Amino acid sequence: MQRQFQILRKMSVLTKQTINPRIVEAEYAVRGAIVLRSDAYKKQLASGDKSLPFDKIIACNIGNPQSLGQKPITFHREVLSLINMPGLVDHEDAPKIFKADAIARAKYYLSKIPSGTGAYGHSKGHEVLREEVCAFLERRDGHAADPETIFLTDGASQAVQSMLLALIRDHNDGILVPIPQYPLYSATIAINGGSLCGYYLDEKSGWGMGIPELTRSIEDARNAGKDVRALVVINPGNPTGQCLSENNMRDIVQFCKDEKLVLMADEVYQENVYAEDKHFVSFKKVLKDMGPDYDCVELASFHSTSKGFTGECGRRGGYMELVNFNADAMEQLYKLVSINLCSNIEGQLMVALMTNPPVEGDESYELYIAQRDGILSSLKRRAVKLVAAFNELEGVSCNAAEGAMYTFPRITVPEKAVEEATKRGVAPDAFYAMALLDATGIVVVPGSGFGQEDGTFHFRSTILPPEEAIDEVIEKTAKFHAEFMDLYR
Amino acid sequence: MQRQFQILRKMSVLTKQTINPRIVEAEYAVRGAIVLRSDAYKKQLASGDKSLPFDKIIACNIGNPQSLGQKPITFHREVLSLINMPGLVDHEDAPKIFKADAIARAKYYLSKIPSGTGAYGHSKGHEVLREEVCAFLERRDGHAADPETIFLTDGASQAVQSMLLALIRDHNDGILVPIPQYPLYSATIAINGGSLCGYYLDEKSGWGMGIPELTRSIEDARNAGKDVRALVVINPGNPTGQCLSENNMRDIVQFCKDEKLVLMADEVYQENVYAEDKHFVSFKKVLKDMGPDYDCVELASFHSTSKGFTGECGRRGGYMELVNFNADAMEQLYKLVSINLCSNIEGQLMVALMTNPPVEGDESYELYIAQRDGILSSLKRRAVKLVAAFNELEGVSCNAAEGAMYTFPRITVPEKAVEEATKRGVAPDAFYAMALLDATGIVVVPGSGFGQEDGTFHFRSTILPPEEAIDEVIEKTAKFHAEFMDLYR
């Protein structure tokens, strides 16, 4: 049997050795080895096995709110439900179930998109929906927006991937990416065969983003022969949670102008700001406020239905706005996305609903506001609680989660544990995270999956478990941590 | 103003000259220049402009049934509608609107996927849905299927793109692709920087697929230094509509074994067979029927919710089944799709609904069968009618559309028209198709967008306009064609 398998391996066209090596090189720790083991544990628990030291898996590895009990916004779901069933908007019993404004909205969309959710639409997304995104952007930024520059995509991930595919011609093309970063960037750069040029966020100053470090990074890259094409900024940060100040953002725009870089602004956490003294400002607003001298700076801004308080991850809805891009480059991007025909229409509708929610006077308004504020205030409480708890642990320090959905505590891994990890060929923080899973069922992502300064170790934990479960996460983590430290002391 | 624009152009990072040249190289005629012009006409008509020689656009360029009035399958939509609104399955008024079996199915899915459509799921797709696909495959083929080998994707396009990305390491890697072909293949191979190695389908024998021509193609490719990695077969054919015989398919499997090729079987039109003497057989069945000696042949089969009689294009639902693939290669493919987290959950649900429709005794069964048979028999009538009409035109010959959703008539473009096209720098059949649009509002795709033997010209027209509109398409095309032939005689 083993022998037969060996022969089969030998004869296969696709093996790990012969597959596109850029796929092998790419790493995506958010769904890596630890998650695979947690999946196996989940099946073990479901089968009735009682041998594990925990009775459930708590997934803190991924920003997936509705998998942890967050409820969807009712209005949005009513509209989707109405649109999906032909004739339902006019059914005599519909008003017994659906609110009047949801019915009206569904009728409006169906009047503009008579084929509903079942037909391919424009490759950039249905125009009526892109117009709603533009109205949102204009309200948000006080600057004009153009539907022709909006691309509705299958989540922000697809938009980021398209932009990186457009930017990277070969391994000489470099992209400036924060360290730590969300591994979509490193993985996509690897798959496209480009060069990731890392710039470090400064943990000591609350994950600050300094221009000197950007300059250091771009100079190093250029000295290594790289053609640096773009700067990725994640604001609020993932995994780090920091919110940039407007001053800082102006300096970043200036940097992009001086260095001729496309600014890729990952702004998917724009609704998720918890720090009292911080608020989200878009790069579009900052750039446009700086006046026409900066209309040469190409900005791609990404947003998603998966985050914020919408949390509709499974919908795969997102968009990018292209500011100051050349018409011919946009035409090429349009052709690129058209090869995939269009993004899924319900994801598009969810983008429109997110950017055009009920307003005062609408029947659904009060519930919408209550749901929005309930989710955001709870996330804030959880962020504060988790950070405080992590800071109580021996050798752990954790910056405040000013925004986004994560904490990123720095941990001290004892020397003996580092040795043990090295012996097993895994990163010390991956060793720690695996041990945490084995002991508690809690799934986090090791800092090495995001990048970190050499010799420092972290993990990323979402703030998403429901409030009652957060205490459990804290208690179990604290117990595990103390035992781990003792074991390897 | 012009000068300022020039300066802006010069300063942009991304222009047609500096963007990834593989994007510029890629062509996707299904949404190319003719479609862009038809979009402009559509806006012109919507604005009340009466100056055009037609009063509507008839989109025969794309297999998008519901945009042309095809109704969705009611059961499928009831289930989606129920799942989308939390609590609706238990609402006291729900039974007034939804059928009992739809409510039961929605409850079943929600019991297995408590987070519904709002959360990310497994990167291969929710297991409960992959299991339904497997049950369908086992019924269809009489051979075992394994959920671990099923990947639910955002349409079949995404699955094809992932597979080609895995196969193509550099420009030396070749993929055997039919000519004519669906341009997803040529575009994706171009974007991945691989080599398209064309093999010609034989128009004279009803677009037959001959092994000698495959051998000719692979030898030419190898003589040119290519490492040929895979064979793409589209069955039923797009744009050509032919259905392969089992004998032919066995020879193709043998060819893949002998030549060590991954067999990429695009089987998205498996429900769309109209020829009386033909029926669809999957490559999985043919391969497995050939016995264990062929368990070394790697087969990737693609299917979609967009075609068949489901026609749910906007849903972006699809799957691929990987047969005989190495575990380590599948692990790499899993990692690749995990970077994008998961395909949209409603697309996944639609795949499950398509593969597990109501059965005899279910409340929705009769309606489901009536809808299915109504759509398929109407498509068949339209296919026959359109082919017959094209064969009436001067200098036009058109093979029967045995399957799929298209006719692909061969046209004789008069010498003078070829000269005129050459003068304008467009392919003669693109010139013809643009003239057809300008005169009639009918949108077709020129054969040059799919590839064709040198010196031959074709266009692809879908069979999807509703039956009453088919006569209009025929009448308008005939009138235009006669005038075009006269003008350039």
Short mmCIF file of N, CA and C in Angstrom, two decimals, chain A residues 106-232:
data_model
loop_
_atom_site.label_atom_id
_atom_site.label_comp_id
_atom_site.label_asym_id
_atom_site.label_seq_id
_atom_site.Cartn_x
_atom_site.Cartn_y
_atom_site.Cartn_z
N ALA A 106 -35.89 46.84 -1.30
CA ALA A 106 -35.78 45.69 -2.20
C ALA A 106 -36.44 46.00 -3.55
N LYS A 107 -37.59 46.66 -3.50
CA LYS A 107 -38.27 47.04 -4.75
C LYS A 107 -37.40 47.99 -5.57
N TYR A 108 -36.76 48.92 -4.88
CA TYR A 108 -35.90 49.87 -5.58
C TYR A 108 -34.76 49.15 -6.30
N TYR A 109 -34.06 48.28 -5.57
CA TYR A 109 -32.95 47.56 -6.20
C TYR A 109 -33.45 46.71 -7.38
N LEU A 110 -34.61 46.05 -7.17
CA LEU A 110 -35.12 45.21 -8.26
C LEU A 110 -35.56 46.03 -9.47
N SER A 111 -35.98 47.27 -9.21
CA SER A 111 -36.34 48.12 -10.35
C SER A 111 -35.11 48.50 -11.16
N LYS A 112 -33.99 48.61 -10.49
CA LYS A 112 -32.74 48.97 -11.18
C LYS A 112 -32.00 47.74 -11.68
N ILE A 113 -32.20 46.62 -11.02
CA ILE A 113 -31.53 45.37 -11.39
C ILE A 113 -32.62 44.32 -11.56
N PRO A 114 -33.35 44.36 -12.68
CA PRO A 114 -34.51 43.48 -12.83
C PRO A 114 -34.13 41.99 -12.77
N SER A 115 -32.89 41.68 -13.13
CA SER A 115 -32.49 40.27 -13.09
C SER A 115 -32.11 39.83 -11.68
N GLY A 116 -32.18 40.74 -10.72
CA GLY A 116 -31.94 40.38 -9.33
C GLY A 116 -30.55 39.83 -9.10
N THR A 117 -30.49 38.79 -8.26
CA THR A 117 -29.19 38.25 -7.87
C THR A 117 -28.74 37.12 -8.79
N GLY A 118 -29.56 36.76 -9.77
CA GLY A 118 -29.28 35.56 -10.55
C GLY A 118 -28.46 35.77 -11.81
N ALA A 119 -28.26 37.00 -12.22
CA ALA A 119 -27.54 37.25 -13.48
C ALA A 119 -26.20 37.90 -13.21
N TYR A 120 -25.25 37.64 -14.11
CA TYR A 120 -24.02 38.43 -14.07
C TYR A 120 -24.39 39.90 -14.21
N GLY A 121 -23.64 40.76 -13.54
CA GLY A 121 -23.80 42.19 -13.76
C GLY A 121 -22.53 42.76 -14.37
N HIS A 122 -22.46 44.08 -14.39
CA HIS A 122 -21.27 44.77 -14.87
C HIS A 122 -20.05 44.27 -14.09
N SER A 123 -18.92 44.16 -14.77
CA SER A 123 -17.74 43.59 -14.11
C SER A 123 -17.23 44.46 -12.95
N LYS A 124 -17.54 45.74 -12.96
CA LYS A 124 -17.18 46.58 -11.80
C LYS A 124 -18.25 46.53 -10.72
N GLY A 125 -19.36 45.90 -11.01
CA GLY A 125 -20.49 45.90 -10.08
C GLY A 125 -21.62 46.72 -10.67
N HIS A 126 -22.85 46.42 -10.25
CA HIS A 126 -24.01 47.15 -10.76
C HIS A 126 -23.86 48.65 -10.47
N GLU A 127 -24.16 49.43 -11.48
CA GLU A 127 -23.94 50.88 -11.37
C GLU A 127 -24.74 51.49 -10.21
N VAL A 128 -26.00 51.06 -10.05
CA VAL A 128 -26.84 51.63 -8.99
C VAL A 128 -26.20 51.42 -7.62
N LEU A 129 -25.48 50.32 -7.47
CA LEU A 129 -24.85 50.03 -6.18
C LEU A 129 -23.56 50.83 -6.02
N ARG A 130 -22.83 50.97 -7.12
CA ARG A 130 -21.62 51.80 -7.06
C ARG A 130 -21.98 53.25 -6.76
N GLU A 131 -23.14 53.67 -7.24
CA GLU A 131 -23.56 55.05 -6.94
C GLU A 131 -23.82 55.23 -5.44
N GLU A 132 -24.34 54.20 -4.80
CA GLU A 132 -24.58 54.32 -3.36
C GLU A 132 -23.25 54.37 -2.59
N VAL A 133 -22.28 53.62 -3.07
CA VAL A 133 -20.95 53.71 -2.46
C VAL A 133 -20.41 55.13 -2.60
N CYS A 134 -20.59 55.71 -3.78
CA CYS A 134 -20.08 57.07 -4.01
C CYS A 134 -20.76 58.07 -3.08
N ALA A 135 -22.05 57.94 -2.92
CA ALA A 135 -22.76 58.87 -2.03
C ALA A 135 -22.20 58.76 -0.61
N PHE A 136 -21.93 57.55 -0.18
CA PHE A 136 -21.32 57.31 1.13
C PHE A 136 -19.95 57.98 1.21
N LEU A 137 -19.14 57.80 0.19
CA LEU A 137 -17.79 58.37 0.20
C LEU A 137 -17.86 59.89 0.25
N GLU A 138 -18.83 60.46 -0.47
CA GLU A 138 -18.95 61.92 -0.49
C GLU A 138 -19.39 62.44 0.88
N ARG A 139 -20.32 61.73 1.52
CA ARG A 139 -20.72 62.12 2.88
C ARG A 139 -19.54 61.99 3.84
N ARG A 140 -18.80 60.91 3.70
CA ARG A 140 -17.70 60.62 4.63
C ARG A 140 -16.56 61.61 4.50
N ASP A 141 -16.21 61.94 3.24
CA ASP A 141 -14.98 62.68 2.99
C ASP A 141 -15.20 64.14 2.60
N GLY A 142 -16.40 64.48 2.17
CA GLY A 142 -16.60 65.83 1.67
C GLY A 142 -15.91 66.09 0.34
N HIS A 143 -15.63 65.03 -0.39
CA HIS A 143 -15.03 65.17 -1.72
C HIS A 143 -15.80 64.31 -2.70
N ALA A 144 -15.78 64.73 -3.96
CA ALA A 144 -16.53 64.02 -4.99
C ALA A 144 -16.01 62.60 -5.18
N ALA A 145 -16.92 61.71 -5.54
CA ALA A 145 -16.53 60.33 -5.89
C ALA A 145 -17.24 59.96 -7.19
N ASP A 146 -16.62 59.07 -7.95
CA ASP A 146 -17.09 58.75 -9.30
C ASP A 146 -17.31 57.24 -9.40
N PRO A 147 -18.56 56.82 -9.75
CA PRO A 147 -18.83 55.37 -9.84
C PRO A 147 -17.87 54.63 -10.78
N GLU A 148 -17.34 55.35 -11.76
CA GLU A 148 -16.43 54.67 -12.68
C GLU A 148 -15.13 54.23 -12.00
N THR A 149 -14.84 54.82 -10.85
CA THR A 149 -13.59 54.49 -10.15
C THR A 149 -13.81 53.48 -9.02
N ILE A 150 -15.04 52.98 -8.92
CA ILE A 150 -15.37 52.00 -7.87
C ILE A 150 -15.42 50.61 -8.49
N PHE A 151 -14.77 49.67 -7.87
CA PHE A 151 -14.85 48.26 -8.28
C PHE A 151 -15.44 47.48 -7.11
N LEU A 152 -16.61 46.89 -7.31
CA LEU A 152 -17.17 46.00 -6.29
C LEU A 152 -16.55 44.61 -6.48
N THR A 153 -16.07 44.05 -5.39
CA THR A 153 -15.25 42.83 -5.50
C THR A 153 -15.72 41.78 -4.49
N ASP A 154 -15.27 40.53 -4.71
CA ASP A 154 -15.59 39.44 -3.77
C ASP A 154 -14.75 39.62 -2.50
N GLY A 155 -15.18 40.52 -1.64
CA GLY A 155 -14.39 40.87 -0.46
C GLY A 155 -13.26 41.80 -0.83
N ALA A 156 -12.69 42.47 0.18
CA ALA A 156 -11.54 43.34 -0.08
C ALA A 156 -10.34 42.51 -0.54
N SER A 157 -10.28 41.26 -0.12
CA SER A 157 -9.13 40.42 -0.50
C SER A 157 -8.95 40.39 -2.01
N GLN A 158 -10.04 40.19 -2.73
CA GLN A 158 -9.93 40.11 -4.18
C GLN A 158 -9.43 41.42 -4.77
N ALA A 159 -9.87 42.53 -4.19
CA ALA A 159 -9.43 43.84 -4.69
C ALA A 159 -7.93 44.02 -4.46
N VAL A 160 -7.48 43.64 -3.28
CA VAL A 160 -6.04 43.73 -2.97
C VAL A 160 -5.25 42.85 -3.93
N GLN A 161 -5.75 41.65 -4.16
CA GLN A 161 -5.05 40.73 -5.05
C GLN A 161 -4.96 41.28 -6.47
N SER A 162 -6.05 41.88 -6.94
CA SER A 162 -6.03 42.46 -8.29
C SER A 162 -5.02 43.59 -8.39
N MET A 163 -4.99 44.44 -7.37
CA MET A 163 -4.07 45.57 -7.41
C MET A 163 -2.62 45.09 -7.38
N LEU A 164 -2.32 44.11 -6.55
CA LEU A 164 -0.95 43.61 -6.48
C LEU A 164 -0.56 42.90 -7.79
N LEU A 165 -1.52 42.19 -8.38
CA LEU A 165 -1.24 41.55 -9.67
C LEU A 165 -0.90 42.61 -10.73
N ALA A 166 -1.58 43.74 -10.65
CA ALA A 166 -1.33 44.82 -11.62
C ALA A 166 0.03 45.46 -11.38
N LEU A 167 0.44 45.54 -10.13
CA LEU A 167 1.68 46.26 -9.78
C LEU A 167 2.93 45.42 -10.00
N ILE A 168 2.81 44.12 -9.82
CA ILE A 168 4.02 43.27 -9.80
C ILE A 168 4.26 42.64 -11.17
N ARG A 169 5.36 43.07 -11.79
CA ARG A 169 5.72 42.50 -13.09
C ARG A 169 6.70 41.35 -12.93
N ASP A 170 7.61 41.49 -11.98
CA ASP A 170 8.59 40.42 -11.72
C ASP A 170 9.20 40.65 -10.34
N HIS A 171 10.21 39.84 -10.01
CA HIS A 171 10.75 39.87 -8.65
C HIS A 171 11.47 41.17 -8.32
N ASN A 172 11.72 41.99 -9.32
CA ASN A 172 12.35 43.28 -9.03
C ASN A 172 11.37 44.32 -8.52
N ASP A 173 10.09 44.05 -8.69
CA ASP A 173 9.09 45.01 -8.23
C ASP A 173 8.84 44.81 -6.74
N GLY A 174 8.98 45.89 -6.01
CA GLY A 174 8.85 45.81 -4.56
C GLY A 174 7.60 46.52 -4.06
N ILE A 175 7.04 45.99 -3.00
CA ILE A 175 5.87 46.59 -2.35
C ILE A 175 6.24 46.81 -0.88
N LEU A 176 6.09 48.04 -0.42
CA LEU A 176 6.34 48.35 0.99
C LEU A 176 5.15 47.87 1.82
N VAL A 177 5.44 47.03 2.79
CA VAL A 177 4.38 46.41 3.59
C VAL A 177 4.77 46.53 5.07
N PRO A 178 3.80 46.87 5.93
CA PRO A 178 4.14 46.98 7.35
C PRO A 178 4.54 45.62 7.94
N ILE A 179 5.36 45.67 8.95
CA ILE A 179 5.65 44.49 9.77
C ILE A 179 5.36 44.88 11.20
N PRO A 180 4.40 44.25 11.86
CA PRO A 180 3.57 43.13 11.40
C PRO A 180 2.52 43.57 10.37
N GLN A 181 2.08 42.60 9.55
CA GLN A 181 1.12 42.85 8.47
C GLN A 181 0.09 41.73 8.46
N TYR A 182 -1.00 42.01 7.75
CA TYR A 182 -1.99 40.97 7.51
C TYR A 182 -1.46 40.09 6.37
N PRO A 183 -1.35 38.77 6.58
CA PRO A 183 -0.59 37.94 5.63
C PRO A 183 -1.18 37.81 4.23
N LEU A 184 -2.38 38.36 3.99
CA LEU A 184 -2.85 38.46 2.61
C LEU A 184 -1.79 39.14 1.74
N TYR A 185 -1.14 40.15 2.31
CA TYR A 185 -0.16 40.91 1.52
C TYR A 185 1.08 40.07 1.21
N SER A 186 1.68 39.48 2.24
CA SER A 186 2.88 38.69 1.98
C SER A 186 2.56 37.51 1.07
N ALA A 187 1.43 36.86 1.30
CA ALA A 187 1.09 35.69 0.48
C ALA A 187 0.87 36.08 -0.97
N THR A 188 0.15 37.19 -1.19
CA THR A 188 -0.15 37.59 -2.57
C THR A 188 1.10 38.08 -3.29
N ILE A 189 1.95 38.78 -2.57
CA ILE A 189 3.22 39.22 -3.19
C ILE A 189 4.04 37.99 -3.56
N ALA A 190 4.07 37.00 -2.68
CA ALA A 190 4.83 35.77 -3.00
C ALA A 190 4.24 35.08 -4.23
N ILE A 191 2.92 34.98 -4.28
CA ILE A 191 2.29 34.27 -5.40
C ILE A 191 2.51 35.01 -6.72
N ASN A 192 2.58 36.33 -6.65
CA ASN A 192 2.84 37.10 -7.87
C ASN A 192 4.33 37.24 -8.17
N GLY A 193 5.16 36.66 -7.31
CA GLY A 193 6.59 36.67 -7.59
C GLY A 193 7.25 38.02 -7.38
N GLY A 194 6.66 38.89 -6.58
CA GLY A 194 7.26 40.20 -6.30
C GLY A 194 8.11 40.17 -5.04
N SER A 195 8.58 41.34 -4.64
CA SER A 195 9.42 41.45 -3.44
C SER A 195 8.69 42.23 -2.36
N LEU A 196 8.58 41.63 -1.19
CA LEU A 196 8.02 42.34 -0.05
C LEU A 196 9.14 43.13 0.61
N CYS A 197 8.93 44.44 0.70
CA CYS A 197 9.90 45.31 1.36
C CYS A 197 9.24 45.75 2.67
N GLY A 198 9.70 45.20 3.75
CA GLY A 198 9.04 45.45 5.02
C GLY A 198 9.48 46.76 5.68
N TYR A 199 8.53 47.44 6.27
CA TYR A 199 8.88 48.54 7.17
C TYR A 199 8.26 48.21 8.53
N TYR A 200 9.02 48.49 9.58
CA TYR A 200 8.57 48.09 10.91
C TYR A 200 7.68 49.15 11.54
N LEU A 201 6.58 48.69 12.11
CA LEU A 201 5.79 49.55 12.99
C LEU A 201 6.48 49.53 14.35
N ASP A 202 6.41 50.66 15.03
CA ASP A 202 7.17 50.81 16.28
C ASP A 202 6.30 50.43 17.48
N GLU A 203 6.56 49.26 18.02
CA GLU A 203 5.72 48.74 19.11
C GLU A 203 5.76 49.67 20.32
N LYS A 204 6.93 50.26 20.59
CA LYS A 204 7.08 51.10 21.79
C LYS A 204 6.18 52.34 21.74
N SER A 205 5.97 52.86 20.53
CA SER A 205 5.09 54.04 20.41
C SER A 205 3.69 53.63 19.96
N GLY A 206 3.21 52.50 20.45
CA GLY A 206 1.85 52.07 20.11
C GLY A 206 1.73 51.70 18.65
N TRP A 207 2.72 51.03 18.11
CA TRP A 207 2.74 50.61 16.70
C TRP A 207 2.70 51.81 15.76
N GLY A 208 3.48 52.83 16.10
CA GLY A 208 3.55 54.04 15.27
C GLY A 208 4.22 53.76 13.93
N MET A 209 3.82 54.57 12.95
CA MET A 209 4.34 54.41 11.59
C MET A 209 5.18 55.64 11.27
N GLY A 210 6.50 55.46 11.31
CA GLY A 210 7.39 56.61 11.17
C GLY A 210 7.95 56.76 9.76
N ILE A 211 8.02 58.01 9.32
CA ILE A 211 8.57 58.25 7.98
C ILE A 211 10.05 57.84 7.90
N PRO A 212 10.87 58.09 8.93
CA PRO A 212 12.27 57.63 8.83
C PRO A 212 12.38 56.13 8.54
N GLU A 213 11.53 55.35 9.15
CA GLU A 213 11.57 53.90 8.91
C GLU A 213 11.11 53.58 7.48
N LEU A 214 10.12 54.32 6.98
CA LEU A 214 9.71 54.14 5.58
C LEU A 214 10.88 54.45 4.65
N THR A 215 11.59 55.55 4.98
CA THR A 215 12.73 55.95 4.16
C THR A 215 13.83 54.90 4.22
N ARG A 216 14.08 54.41 5.43
CA ARG A 216 15.09 53.35 5.59
C ARG A 216 14.72 52.15 4.72
N SER A 217 13.46 51.78 4.75
CA SER A 217 13.04 50.58 4.03
C SER A 217 13.15 50.76 2.52
N ILE A 218 12.70 51.91 2.03
CA ILE A 218 12.72 52.10 0.57
C ILE A 218 14.16 52.22 0.08
N GLU A 219 15.03 52.82 0.90
CA GLU A 219 16.43 52.93 0.48
C GLU A 219 17.09 51.56 0.44
N ASP A 220 16.82 50.77 1.46
CA ASP A 220 17.36 49.40 1.46
C ASP A 220 16.89 48.64 0.22
N ALA A 221 15.60 48.80 -0.09
CA ALA A 221 15.04 48.07 -1.24
C ALA A 221 15.69 48.54 -2.53
N ARG A 222 15.85 49.85 -2.67
CA ARG A 222 16.45 50.37 -3.90
C ARG A 222 17.92 49.98 -4.01
N ASN A 223 18.59 49.98 -2.87
CA ASN A 223 19.99 49.54 -2.90
C ASN A 223 20.09 48.07 -3.33
N ALA A 224 19.02 47.33 -3.04
CA ALA A 224 19.01 45.92 -3.46
C ALA A 224 18.48 45.78 -4.89
N GLY A 225 18.30 46.91 -5.57
CA GLY A 225 17.91 46.85 -6.99
C GLY A 225 16.42 46.77 -7.23
N LYS A 226 15.62 47.01 -6.20
CA LYS A 226 14.17 46.87 -6.36
C LYS A 226 13.55 48.15 -6.92
N ASP A 227 12.55 47.97 -7.74
CA ASP A 227 11.71 49.07 -8.22
C ASP A 227 10.49 49.11 -7.30
N VAL A 228 10.52 50.01 -6.33
CA VAL A 228 9.43 50.01 -5.33
C VAL A 228 8.22 50.73 -5.93
N ARG A 229 7.09 50.04 -5.95
CA ARG A 229 5.94 50.51 -6.72
C ARG A 229 4.79 51.01 -5.84
N ALA A 230 4.71 50.52 -4.63
CA ALA A 230 3.52 50.84 -3.83
C ALA A 230 3.83 50.73 -2.35
N LEU A 231 3.03 51.45 -1.59
CA LEU A 231 3.10 51.40 -0.13
C LEU A 231 1.75 50.90 0.39
N VAL A 232 1.79 49.83 1.18
CA VAL A 232 0.58 49.33 1.82
C VAL A 232 0.49 49.91 3.23
#
